[in-house]
Coordinates of C-alpha atoms and ligand atoms in Angstrom, one line a residue:
Chain A
M1 CA 139.8 168.9 27.4
L2 CA 137.7 166.1 27.9
E3 CA 137.3 163.5 24.9
V4 CA 135.2 160.8 25.2
L5 CA 136.3 157.9 22.7
G6 CA 133.9 155.1 22.1
L7 CA 133.0 154.4 25.3
K8 CA 130.8 151.4 25.6
K9 CA 129.6 149.1 28.2
H10 CA 127.9 145.8 28.1
Y11 CA 126.1 143.9 31.2
G12 CA 125.8 140.4 30.2
S13 CA 123.6 141.0 27.4
L14 CA 122.3 144.5 27.8
V15 CA 124.1 147.3 26.2
A16 CA 124.2 150.1 28.6
V17 CA 126.3 152.5 26.9
N18 CA 127.0 151.8 23.5
G19 CA 130.2 153.1 21.9
I20 CA 129.5 157.1 22.7
E21 CA 131.8 159.8 21.7
F22 CA 131.9 163.5 22.5
A23 CA 134.4 166.2 23.5
L24 CA 134.2 168.9 25.6
Q25 CA 136.4 172.1 26.3
P26 CA 137.2 174.1 29.4
G27 CA 134.5 176.5 30.6
D28 CA 131.5 173.7 29.0
I29 CA 129.1 172.9 30.8
F30 CA 127.4 169.7 29.6
G31 CA 123.7 168.9 30.2
F32 CA 123.7 165.1 29.8
I33 CA 120.0 164.2 29.3
G34 CA 117.8 161.1 29.4
S35 CA 115.1 159.1 30.7
N36 CA 115.8 156.7 33.6
G37 CA 117.9 154.0 32.7
A38 CA 118.9 156.0 29.3
G39 CA 123.1 155.3 30.6
K40 CA 123.9 158.6 32.2
T41 CA 125.1 157.3 35.8
T42 CA 126.9 154.4 34.1
T43 CA 128.9 157.0 31.4
I44 CA 129.5 159.0 34.4
K45 CA 130.8 156.2 36.4
M46 CA 133.3 155.2 33.6
L47 CA 134.7 158.6 33.5
A48 CA 134.9 158.8 37.1
T49 CA 137.1 156.0 37.0
L50 CA 134.4 153.8 39.2
L51 CA 133.8 151.2 36.1
E52 CA 135.6 149.6 33.6
P53 CA 134.4 150.2 30.1
T54 CA 133.8 146.9 28.1
E55 CA 135.5 149.0 25.4
G56 CA 136.5 152.6 24.4
T57 CA 138.3 155.0 27.2
A58 CA 138.0 158.8 27.2
R59 CA 141.2 161.1 28.0
L60 CA 141.1 164.4 30.2
N61 CA 144.0 166.9 28.9
G62 CA 145.8 163.4 27.7
I63 CA 145.7 161.5 30.4
D64 CA 143.6 157.9 29.9
V65 CA 140.8 157.5 32.3
V66 CA 141.3 153.3 31.9
M67 CA 145.4 153.4 31.7
D68 CA 145.6 155.6 34.6
P69 CA 142.8 156.2 36.8
M70 CA 145.1 157.5 39.7
E71 CA 146.0 160.4 37.8
I72 CA 142.7 160.9 36.5
K73 CA 141.3 161.0 40.3
R74 CA 143.6 163.8 41.1
R75 CA 141.7 165.9 38.5
I76 CA 137.9 165.1 38.5
G77 CA 135.3 165.8 41.1
Y78 CA 132.8 162.9 41.5
M79 CA 129.1 163.9 42.6
P80 CA 127.2 160.5 42.8
D81 CA 123.8 160.5 42.4
F82 CA 122.8 158.7 45.4
F83 CA 125.7 159.4 48.4
G84 CA 126.0 159.8 52.1
L85 CA 128.2 162.0 54.3
Y86 CA 130.1 161.2 56.9
D87 CA 127.6 163.0 58.9
D88 CA 129.1 162.6 62.9
V89 CA 131.6 165.6 62.3
K90 CA 131.3 169.0 61.7
V91 CA 131.2 170.9 58.3
W92 CA 135.1 171.9 58.0
E93 CA 136.5 168.6 59.7
Y94 CA 134.3 166.6 56.6
L95 CA 136.2 169.0 54.1
D96 CA 139.5 168.9 56.0
F97 CA 139.3 165.0 55.8
F98 CA 138.9 165.2 52.0
A99 CA 141.2 168.2 51.7
T100 CA 144.0 165.5 53.3
L101 CA 142.9 162.3 51.1
Y102 CA 143.4 165.0 48.2
E103 CA 146.8 165.8 49.3
V104 CA 146.2 169.6 49.8
P105 CA 149.5 170.7 52.1
A106 CA 148.1 171.0 55.7
R107 CA 149.0 174.8 55.7
E108 CA 146.8 175.5 52.6
R109 CA 143.6 173.6 53.8
P110 CA 142.2 176.0 56.2
K111 CA 142.6 178.9 53.3
V112 CA 141.1 176.2 50.8
I113 CA 138.1 175.1 53.1
D114 CA 137.1 178.7 53.6
N115 CA 136.8 179.5 50.0
V116 CA 135.1 176.3 48.7
L117 CA 132.6 176.9 51.9
E118 CA 132.4 180.4 50.5
L119 CA 131.9 179.4 47.3
T120 CA 129.2 177.1 47.7
D121 CA 127.6 179.5 50.4
L122 CA 128.1 177.1 53.7
S123 CA 130.5 179.7 55.0
I124 CA 127.9 180.1 58.2
K125 CA 127.7 176.6 58.6
K126 CA 131.5 175.9 58.9
E127 CA 130.9 174.8 62.9
A128 CA 127.6 172.9 62.2
F129 CA 127.7 169.4 62.2
V130 CA 127.0 167.4 59.0
A131 CA 123.7 165.5 60.3
T132 CA 122.2 169.0 60.7
L133 CA 122.3 170.3 57.3
S134 CA 119.3 170.4 54.8
R135 CA 119.3 168.5 51.8
G136 CA 120.3 171.4 49.4
M137 CA 123.5 172.0 51.7
Q138 CA 124.1 168.5 52.0
Q139 CA 124.0 168.7 48.1
R140 CA 126.7 171.9 48.7
L141 CA 128.9 170.1 51.1
C142 CA 129.0 167.4 48.6
L143 CA 130.2 169.8 45.8
A144 CA 132.5 171.6 48.3
K145 CA 134.1 168.2 48.8
C146 CA 134.9 167.6 44.8
L147 CA 136.3 171.3 44.6
V148 CA 138.9 171.4 47.4
H149 CA 141.7 170.0 45.0
D150 CA 140.6 172.6 42.0
P151 CA 139.4 169.9 39.5
E152 CA 139.7 170.3 36.2
L153 CA 136.3 167.9 35.3
L154 CA 133.4 167.9 37.6
L155 CA 130.8 165.1 37.1
L156 CA 127.7 165.6 39.0
D157 CA 125.1 162.9 38.4
E158 CA 121.5 164.4 38.9
P159 CA 122.8 166.9 41.3
A160 CA 119.6 169.0 41.0
S161 CA 117.1 165.6 41.9
G162 CA 115.5 166.3 45.4
L163 CA 116.3 169.8 45.6
D164 CA 113.3 172.2 46.1
P165 CA 113.3 175.1 43.3
R166 CA 114.9 177.6 45.4
A167 CA 118.1 175.5 46.3
R168 CA 117.8 174.1 42.6
A169 CA 118.2 177.7 41.8
E170 CA 121.0 178.2 43.8
L171 CA 122.9 175.2 42.5
K172 CA 122.7 176.1 38.9
E173 CA 124.0 179.5 39.9
L174 CA 126.7 177.6 41.2
I175 CA 127.2 175.5 38.5
A176 CA 127.5 178.7 36.2
E177 CA 130.2 180.0 38.3
L178 CA 132.3 176.8 37.7
G179 CA 131.8 177.2 34.1
R180 CA 133.1 180.5 34.5
M181 CA 136.1 179.2 36.3
G182 CA 137.1 177.0 33.3
K183 CA 136.4 173.8 34.6
I184 CA 134.3 171.4 32.5
V185 CA 131.7 170.6 34.0
V186 CA 129.4 167.2 33.5
V187 CA 125.9 167.6 34.7
S188 CA 123.1 164.5 34.0
S189 CA 119.4 165.0 34.2
H190 CA 116.2 163.2 33.2
I191 CA 114.2 166.3 33.8
L192 CA 115.0 168.7 30.8
P193 CA 114.0 172.1 32.2
E194 CA 116.2 171.9 35.1
L195 CA 119.6 172.2 32.3
A196 CA 118.0 173.7 29.6
D197 CA 118.6 177.3 30.6
F198 CA 122.4 177.4 31.6
C199 CA 124.3 174.7 29.9
N200 CA 126.0 175.6 26.7
T201 CA 126.4 172.1 25.5
V202 CA 123.9 169.2 25.5
G203 CA 123.7 165.5 24.7
I204 CA 120.7 163.6 24.5
I205 CA 121.2 159.8 25.4
E206 CA 118.7 157.2 24.7
R207 CA 119.0 153.5 25.6
G208 CA 123.1 154.0 25.6
D209 CA 123.1 156.4 22.2
L210 CA 124.1 159.4 22.2
K211 CA 121.4 160.9 20.1
A212 CA 122.4 164.2 20.0
F213 CA 125.7 166.3 20.8
G214 CA 126.5 169.9 20.6
P215 CA 125.7 173.3 21.5
V216 CA 122.0 173.9 22.4
R217 CA 121.1 175.7 19.7
E218 CA 122.5 173.3 17.3
V219 CA 120.9 170.3 18.7
V220 CA 117.3 171.9 18.3
K221 CA 118.1 172.4 14.8
T222 CA 119.3 169.1 13.9
I223 CA 116.6 167.2 15.5
Q224 CA 113.9 169.6 14.4
T225 CA 112.3 167.9 11.5
A226 CA 109.8 170.2 10.8
K227 CA 109.9 174.1 11.7
V228 CA 107.2 176.2 12.5
I229 CA 106.6 179.6 11.4
E230 CA 103.9 182.0 12.3
I231 CA 102.5 184.5 10.1
R232 CA 100.6 187.6 11.2
L233 CA 98.8 189.6 9.4
L234 CA 97.2 192.9 9.4
E235 CA 93.6 192.2 8.4
A236 CA 91.4 189.1 9.5
A237 CA 92.0 186.6 6.2
P238 CA 90.6 183.1 7.2
E239 CA 91.2 181.8 3.5
V240 CA 95.2 182.2 4.4
S241 CA 95.5 179.0 5.4
M242 CA 93.8 177.4 2.2
F243 CA 95.9 180.0 0.2
L244 CA 99.0 178.2 2.0
H245 CA 98.1 174.5 2.2
G246 CA 99.5 173.7 -1.3
K247 CA 102.2 175.9 -1.4
P248 CA 105.7 174.0 -2.1
H249 CA 107.7 172.6 1.2
V250 CA 104.4 173.3 3.5
T251 CA 103.0 170.3 5.5
N252 CA 100.4 172.0 7.4
T253 CA 98.9 174.8 8.4
H254 CA 96.5 176.1 11.2
M255 CA 94.6 179.4 11.9
M256 CA 95.2 180.9 15.3
G257 CA 92.5 183.1 15.8
S258 CA 91.1 185.4 12.4
T259 CA 94.8 187.0 11.6
T260 CA 97.3 184.2 12.6
V261 CA 98.5 181.2 10.7
K262 CA 100.5 178.7 11.9
V263 CA 102.8 177.0 9.2
E264 CA 104.8 173.6 9.5
F265 CA 107.6 173.9 6.9
A266 CA 110.3 172.0 5.6
G267 CA 111.9 174.1 3.7
T268 CA 115.2 175.9 3.0
E269 CA 115.4 179.4 4.6
Q270 CA 115.2 180.2 0.6
D271 CA 112.3 178.5 0.2
Q272 CA 110.8 180.5 3.3
A273 CA 111.8 183.7 1.7
E274 CA 109.8 182.8 -1.5
M275 CA 106.8 181.9 0.3
L276 CA 106.6 185.3 2.0
K277 CA 107.4 186.8 -1.0
H278 CA 104.6 184.8 -2.7
L279 CA 102.2 186.0 0.2
V280 CA 103.0 190.1 -0.1
D281 CA 102.8 189.4 -3.9
S282 CA 99.3 188.0 -3.7
G283 CA 98.5 191.1 -1.7
Y284 CA 98.8 189.8 2.3
K285 CA 99.4 192.6 4.4
V286 CA 102.0 190.6 6.5
T287 CA 102.6 192.2 9.9
E288 CA 105.0 189.4 11.6
F289 CA 106.6 186.6 10.1
R290 CA 109.1 184.5 12.2
E291 CA 110.3 181.2 13.2
E292 CA 109.1 179.7 16.3
A293 CA 111.9 178.9 18.4
A294 CA 111.2 175.2 19.2
D295 CA 112.7 174.4 22.4
L296 CA 114.9 172.0 23.7
E297 CA 111.7 170.0 25.7
D298 CA 110.1 169.5 22.3
V299 CA 113.6 168.1 21.0
F300 CA 114.2 166.0 24.2
L301 CA 110.5 164.8 23.6
K302 CA 110.9 163.9 20.2
V303 CA 114.2 161.9 20.3
T304 CA 113.1 159.7 23.3
T305 CA 109.9 158.8 21.8
G306 CA 111.5 157.8 19.1
A307 CA 110.5 160.3 16.6
V308 CA 114.2 160.5 15.5
Q309 CA 116.3 158.0 14.3
Chain B
M1 CA 152.6 152.8 42.7
S2 CA 152.8 149.2 42.5
R3 CA 149.6 147.1 43.3
Y4 CA 151.9 145.2 45.7
S5 CA 154.0 148.4 47.0
V6 CA 154.2 147.7 51.0
K7 CA 155.7 151.1 51.8
H8 CA 152.5 153.2 50.2
L9 CA 150.6 151.4 52.8
F10 CA 152.3 152.8 56.0
V11 CA 154.4 155.9 54.5
G12 CA 152.1 159.1 53.9
N13 CA 149.0 157.3 53.6
P14 CA 146.4 159.7 53.3
M15 CA 144.0 157.3 54.5
F16 CA 145.7 158.4 58.0
A17 CA 143.4 161.2 58.1
E18 CA 140.8 158.8 59.2
V19 CA 142.7 158.9 62.8
V20 CA 141.5 162.5 62.7
R21 CA 138.1 162.1 62.1
E22 CA 138.1 159.2 64.7
K23 CA 139.4 162.0 67.0
N24 CA 137.2 164.7 65.9
K25 CA 134.2 162.5 66.5
A26 CA 135.5 160.7 69.7
F27 CA 136.5 164.8 71.3
A28 CA 133.2 166.6 69.7
E29 CA 131.5 168.7 72.0
H30 CA 128.5 167.4 71.9
N31 CA 129.9 163.9 73.3
W32 CA 131.3 166.2 76.3
R33 CA 127.3 166.9 77.4
G34 CA 124.9 165.3 79.2
A35 CA 124.6 161.3 79.2
Q36 CA 127.5 161.0 76.9
L37 CA 129.7 163.0 79.5
A38 CA 127.7 161.1 82.6
A39 CA 128.8 158.1 81.1
R40 CA 132.6 158.9 80.0
V41 CA 132.8 160.0 84.0
L42 CA 131.5 157.0 85.2
L43 CA 133.9 154.9 82.8
L44 CA 137.0 156.7 83.9
V45 CA 135.7 156.6 87.8
I46 CA 135.7 153.0 87.8
Y47 CA 139.0 152.5 85.7
L48 CA 141.1 154.9 88.8
F49 CA 138.6 152.8 91.3
Q50 CA 140.2 149.5 90.0
L51 CA 143.9 151.0 89.5
I52 CA 143.7 152.3 93.3
L53 CA 142.0 148.9 94.5
T54 CA 144.5 146.5 92.6
L55 CA 147.5 148.6 94.2
R56 CA 146.2 148.9 97.7
Y57 CA 145.7 144.8 97.5
V58 CA 148.9 144.4 95.1
T59 CA 150.0 141.2 97.0
Y60 CA 146.8 139.7 96.9
V61 CA 145.8 140.1 93.2
E62 CA 146.3 137.7 90.6
P63 CA 147.3 139.9 87.6
F64 CA 147.2 137.6 84.8
I65 CA 143.3 137.6 85.3
L66 CA 143.7 141.0 83.9
M67 CA 145.5 139.5 80.9
Y68 CA 142.0 137.6 80.2
V69 CA 140.0 140.5 80.5
M70 CA 142.0 142.3 77.8
L71 CA 142.2 139.2 75.5
G72 CA 138.4 138.9 75.7
L73 CA 137.9 142.5 74.9
A74 CA 140.7 142.2 71.7
T75 CA 138.6 139.1 70.7
I76 CA 135.2 140.9 70.9
L77 CA 135.3 145.1 70.8
I78 CA 137.9 144.8 67.7
P79 CA 135.5 143.2 65.5
A80 CA 132.3 144.9 67.0
G81 CA 134.5 147.9 66.1
L82 CA 135.6 147.0 62.7
H83 CA 132.6 145.3 61.0
G84 CA 131.4 148.1 59.7
A85 CA 134.4 149.6 58.4
I86 CA 133.7 149.2 54.3
A87 CA 130.0 147.4 54.9
G88 CA 129.2 150.7 56.7
D89 CA 130.3 153.2 54.1
R90 CA 128.8 151.1 51.8
E91 CA 125.7 151.3 53.4
K92 CA 125.2 154.8 54.0
R93 CA 126.6 155.2 50.2
S94 CA 129.9 157.0 51.1
L95 CA 132.1 154.8 49.7
D96 CA 132.2 156.0 46.0
M97 CA 133.8 159.2 47.6
L98 CA 136.7 157.2 49.4
L99 CA 137.2 155.2 45.8
V100 CA 137.3 158.2 43.6
A101 CA 139.7 160.1 45.8
P102 CA 143.5 159.4 44.8
V103 CA 144.1 156.5 47.2
T104 CA 144.7 153.0 46.6
P105 CA 142.4 150.0 48.0
G106 CA 145.0 149.0 50.1
Q107 CA 145.4 152.5 51.6
I108 CA 141.8 152.7 52.6
I109 CA 142.0 149.5 54.2
I110 CA 144.6 150.1 55.9
G111 CA 143.7 153.3 57.0
K112 CA 140.6 152.1 58.0
F113 CA 141.6 149.2 59.8
G114 CA 144.7 150.9 61.7
K115 CA 142.1 153.4 63.1
T116 CA 139.8 151.5 64.8
F117 CA 142.5 149.0 66.1
L118 CA 144.9 151.4 67.5
S119 CA 142.1 153.1 69.3
L120 CA 140.7 150.2 70.7
M121 CA 144.4 148.5 71.6
M122 CA 145.0 151.8 73.6
L123 CA 141.6 151.1 75.0
I124 CA 142.9 147.2 76.2
I125 CA 146.2 148.2 77.0
A126 CA 144.7 150.6 79.4
V127 CA 142.5 147.4 81.3
G128 CA 146.0 145.7 81.9
V129 CA 148.1 148.5 82.6
P130 CA 147.3 148.1 86.6
A131 CA 148.8 143.9 85.9
L132 CA 152.1 145.7 84.5
V133 CA 152.3 147.9 87.7
I134 CA 151.5 144.7 89.8
E135 CA 154.6 143.1 88.2
L136 CA 156.8 145.7 88.6
V137 CA 156.1 146.3 92.1
K138 CA 156.0 142.4 92.9
E139 CA 159.7 142.3 90.7
T140 CA 161.0 145.1 92.9
A141 CA 159.7 143.7 95.9
S142 CA 161.3 139.9 94.8
T143 CA 158.1 137.9 95.9
S144 CA 159.0 134.4 94.9
R145 CA 156.7 132.6 92.4
F146 CA 155.4 129.5 93.0
D147 CA 156.9 126.9 90.4
L148 CA 156.8 129.3 87.5
H149 CA 159.7 130.3 86.0
I150 CA 159.6 133.4 84.1
S151 CA 159.6 136.8 85.7
G152 CA 156.2 138.8 85.5
V153 CA 157.1 141.4 83.8
V154 CA 158.5 139.2 80.8
G155 CA 155.0 137.0 81.1
F156 CA 153.0 140.3 80.9
F157 CA 154.9 141.5 77.7
R158 CA 154.7 137.7 76.1
A159 CA 151.0 138.0 76.9
L160 CA 150.0 140.9 75.4
A161 CA 152.1 140.4 72.6
L162 CA 149.7 137.5 72.2
V163 CA 146.8 140.0 72.9
I164 CA 147.7 142.1 70.3
A165 CA 148.3 138.8 67.4
T166 CA 145.1 137.7 68.5
G167 CA 143.5 141.5 68.2
L168 CA 144.7 141.8 64.6
S169 CA 143.9 138.5 63.1
M170 CA 140.2 138.8 64.5
G171 CA 140.3 142.5 63.5
G172 CA 142.2 141.3 59.5
L173 CA 139.3 138.3 59.8
T174 CA 136.6 141.0 60.7
M175 CA 137.8 143.7 57.7
W176 CA 137.6 140.9 54.8
I177 CA 133.9 140.0 56.0
S178 CA 133.3 143.9 55.9
S179 CA 134.4 144.0 52.3
K180 CA 131.9 141.2 51.3
T181 CA 128.6 142.7 52.9
R182 CA 126.6 145.8 51.7
S183 CA 125.0 146.6 55.3
N184 CA 126.0 147.1 58.8
S185 CA 123.7 144.5 60.1
G186 CA 124.6 142.1 57.7
A187 CA 128.4 142.3 58.3
M188 CA 127.4 142.5 61.9
L189 CA 125.9 139.0 61.6
A190 CA 128.4 137.4 59.7
T191 CA 131.2 138.6 62.0
V192 CA 129.0 137.3 64.8
G193 CA 128.9 134.1 62.7
A194 CA 132.5 133.8 62.3
L195 CA 133.5 134.6 66.3
F196 CA 131.1 131.8 66.9
V197 CA 133.0 129.4 65.1
V198 CA 136.3 130.6 66.2
L199 CA 135.4 130.8 69.9
I200 CA 133.2 127.7 70.2
V201 CA 133.1 125.7 67.2
I202 CA 137.1 125.0 66.6
P203 CA 137.6 124.7 70.3
A204 CA 134.8 122.3 70.5
I205 CA 136.1 119.9 67.8
G206 CA 139.7 119.9 69.4
G207 CA 137.7 118.6 72.6
V208 CA 135.8 116.2 70.7
M209 CA 138.5 115.1 68.6
S210 CA 140.5 114.2 71.3
A211 CA 139.4 110.3 71.4
L212 CA 139.9 110.2 67.4
S213 CA 143.2 112.2 67.0
P214 CA 144.8 113.0 70.2
S215 CA 147.6 115.0 68.3
A216 CA 145.3 116.6 66.2
S217 CA 143.6 118.0 69.0
E218 CA 146.5 118.9 71.4
L219 CA 147.3 121.4 68.2
L220 CA 143.8 122.5 68.1
V221 CA 143.6 123.1 72.2
S222 CA 147.2 124.0 72.4
T223 CA 146.7 127.1 70.0
N224 CA 144.0 128.1 71.2
P225 CA 144.8 131.8 72.4
F226 CA 142.4 131.6 75.7
V227 CA 144.7 128.2 76.6
L228 CA 148.0 130.0 75.4
L229 CA 147.6 133.1 77.0
Y230 CA 148.0 130.9 80.6
Y231 CA 151.5 129.5 79.2
A232 CA 152.4 132.9 77.7
Y233 CA 152.4 134.8 81.0
N234 CA 153.3 132.0 83.7
G235 CA 155.8 130.2 81.4
D236 CA 155.9 126.3 81.3
P237 CA 155.1 125.0 85.0
N238 CA 157.3 122.3 86.0
Y239 CA 155.4 119.3 87.3
G240 CA 158.1 116.8 87.1
Y241 CA 156.7 114.5 84.5
P242 CA 158.9 115.2 81.7
N243 CA 156.3 114.3 78.9
L244 CA 152.9 116.1 80.0
A245 CA 151.9 118.2 77.7
E246 CA 151.3 121.5 80.0
N247 CA 155.3 121.4 80.4
H248 CA 155.7 122.7 77.1
G249 CA 152.2 124.6 76.8
S250 CA 154.3 128.0 75.7
F251 CA 156.1 125.8 73.1
F252 CA 153.4 127.0 70.4
L253 CA 153.4 130.7 72.0
W254 CA 155.6 132.2 69.1
P255 CA 154.7 130.0 66.1
T256 CA 150.7 130.9 67.5
I257 CA 151.8 134.4 67.0
T258 CA 153.5 134.1 63.5
L259 CA 150.5 132.0 62.4
M260 CA 148.1 134.9 63.5
L261 CA 150.2 137.6 62.2
L262 CA 150.1 135.6 58.7
L263 CA 146.4 135.2 58.7
T264 CA 146.6 139.4 59.2
V265 CA 148.4 139.6 56.3
F266 CA 146.3 137.3 54.1
F267 CA 142.9 138.3 55.6
L268 CA 143.6 142.2 54.8
T269 CA 144.5 141.0 51.2
L270 CA 141.6 139.3 50.6
A271 CA 139.7 142.7 51.6
T272 CA 141.8 144.7 49.4
E273 CA 141.1 142.7 46.5
N274 CA 137.5 142.7 47.5
L275 CA 137.6 146.5 47.4
R276 CA 139.8 146.7 44.2
N277 CA 136.7 144.8 42.3
I278 CA 134.7 147.5 44.2
A279 CA 136.4 150.3 42.9
R280 CA 136.6 149.0 39.3
G281 CA 132.8 148.7 39.5
R282 CA 133.5 144.5 38.8
V283 CA 131.2 144.3 42.0
E284 CA 128.7 146.7 42.6
S285 CA 129.3 149.6 45.7
Ligands
ADP1 N1 125.8 147.0 37.9 C1 124.5 146.9 36.5 N2 124.4 145.7 36.5 C2 123.4 145.8 35.0 N3 122.8 146.2 35.1 C3 122.9 147.5 35.2 C4 123.9 148.0 36.4 N4 123.9 149.4 36.3 C5 123.0 149.5 35.2 N5 122.7 148.9 34.7 C6 121.9 148.9 33.6 O1 122.3 149.7 32.5 C7 121.3 150.7 31.9 C8 121.5 152.3 32.5 O2 121.5 152.4 33.7 P1 122.1 153.6 34.1 O3 123.1 153.8 33.5 O4 121.9 153.8 35.3 O5 121.1 155.1 33.8 P2 120.6 156.4 34.1 O6 121.6 156.6 35.2 O7 121.0 157.1 32.8 O8 119.1 156.4 34.8 C9 119.9 150.3 32.8 O9 118.9 149.6 32.1 C10 120.6 149.6 34.2 O10 119.4 148.7 34.6
MG2 MG1 121.4 157.7 37.0

């Protein structure tokens, strides 16, 4: 379990990370979302022991990042946002070097290297020189490096940036697999659609504050200010817009063609049921009545443009 | 693992994997093809040719010239090989990967220093091997040595100690510079500057000072490794004038070597401290 406890980082008068708190369980894939300069890298570096927090700390299975960085290092894999690999050696030699640093016993190393190469789909490149790998392959090799010591927590800072769509899709699959292996995976991005579909938990950070945190659906719900209900009628009824306009909790209505109306609604589910009953009682033949699923992207835009405080 | 534990730097330091990485690099197949292969073969031929030639004309060769070549190589090659040790990783953005691994900054410094120092020192010693062979041949042939009173073999090892100590201290200085700079070229420039000061400015000051302060000047000159090397190899000549400085030139040998070793530890400690600050994010990586 990863517990982040009031993590704070000041650079002079600039507050890069403002006391954020959250917790993750094994198997969680956490999408850490925020625009450029929001504080993602700063947070991840503090978790990776590469940056001393101004205040607060984090614990991985009870081990404190600030008090015992060496123990933390043995349990995490960190992929920086920008990185270079030693490119004058072969792929397996690169991994062998890091396996040695992570104290993988010499006789287990060949097996471990084969395993991580297989997992990252690089087996055929085992004997290739690192310099000859494409950007996507280097990204995967870096991830393979992060896995040689079977870490409990993976910190991946903008892993998808600079990848073509295909490489990105492969990376997503790989990250999902790591989640299934029971690791805690933290993936940051400033581009939301990259993460929305395979994370089970998201956090939205803006100017150092964690604005929202939780399972994707819950985050969407808490952030959402008004829900949108789409109503379809059997017969054309342009006046339904007027009919609904003055009703309780309705903040706005739009006709979408002659049989469909979108209603911005601020009430509870009970109020929603009342409105439906009212419609039916008034003789409208309702064929469809559904809440539009607001997607994470809307939420992200709302949060990061300051629509939600 | 205490912060100042010395043992963990040398015993079970995982960073010695650097030696393996260096070996893999040197023996990579692509280095055994084309121009690389040609250059290596040529170097080997030159080396063997020189070896055969010195052995053929053993009685005419002054072996301690080779010691000067070694000293020259140690003062140039070792800084050249080490200037990018930390700065290069910083520039390539591969340093963070080392810093998140479970190794201490001290282990990283020793691992990187050790790898380059050992491989270059092996090369440098290879250059000096003919000198030792000549001395051994001369010793067994018991050729008398004109007015010098130490054995050539002992002289060889005294000179070698000086070469190694000089290489260590130059290497330590270079590691410190490397831990302070962010790019290979910056580290290169600063290292060349440091070499200039050590090899040219300080001896020049020594020379100029002889008018003002003869004893300080003598100290600067006598502890200069290029001056000391002569006495290290040949011992003190006895010219019959008891007070002549040259009579006790080798007096400064062991104090200078000790000083160089202390400087090495000092610079490597500074480098470790700098790397520790980078590792904790106090200085940007
Ligand atoms: N070493 C530093 N010194 C001063 N300010 C910094 C430093 N690193 C980051 N910052 C500032 O901290 C804020 C957060 O940066 P960062 O964590 O890199 O954001 P993100 O990764 O979300 O794009 C930014 O305003 C950035 O300018
Ligand atoms: Mg960033």
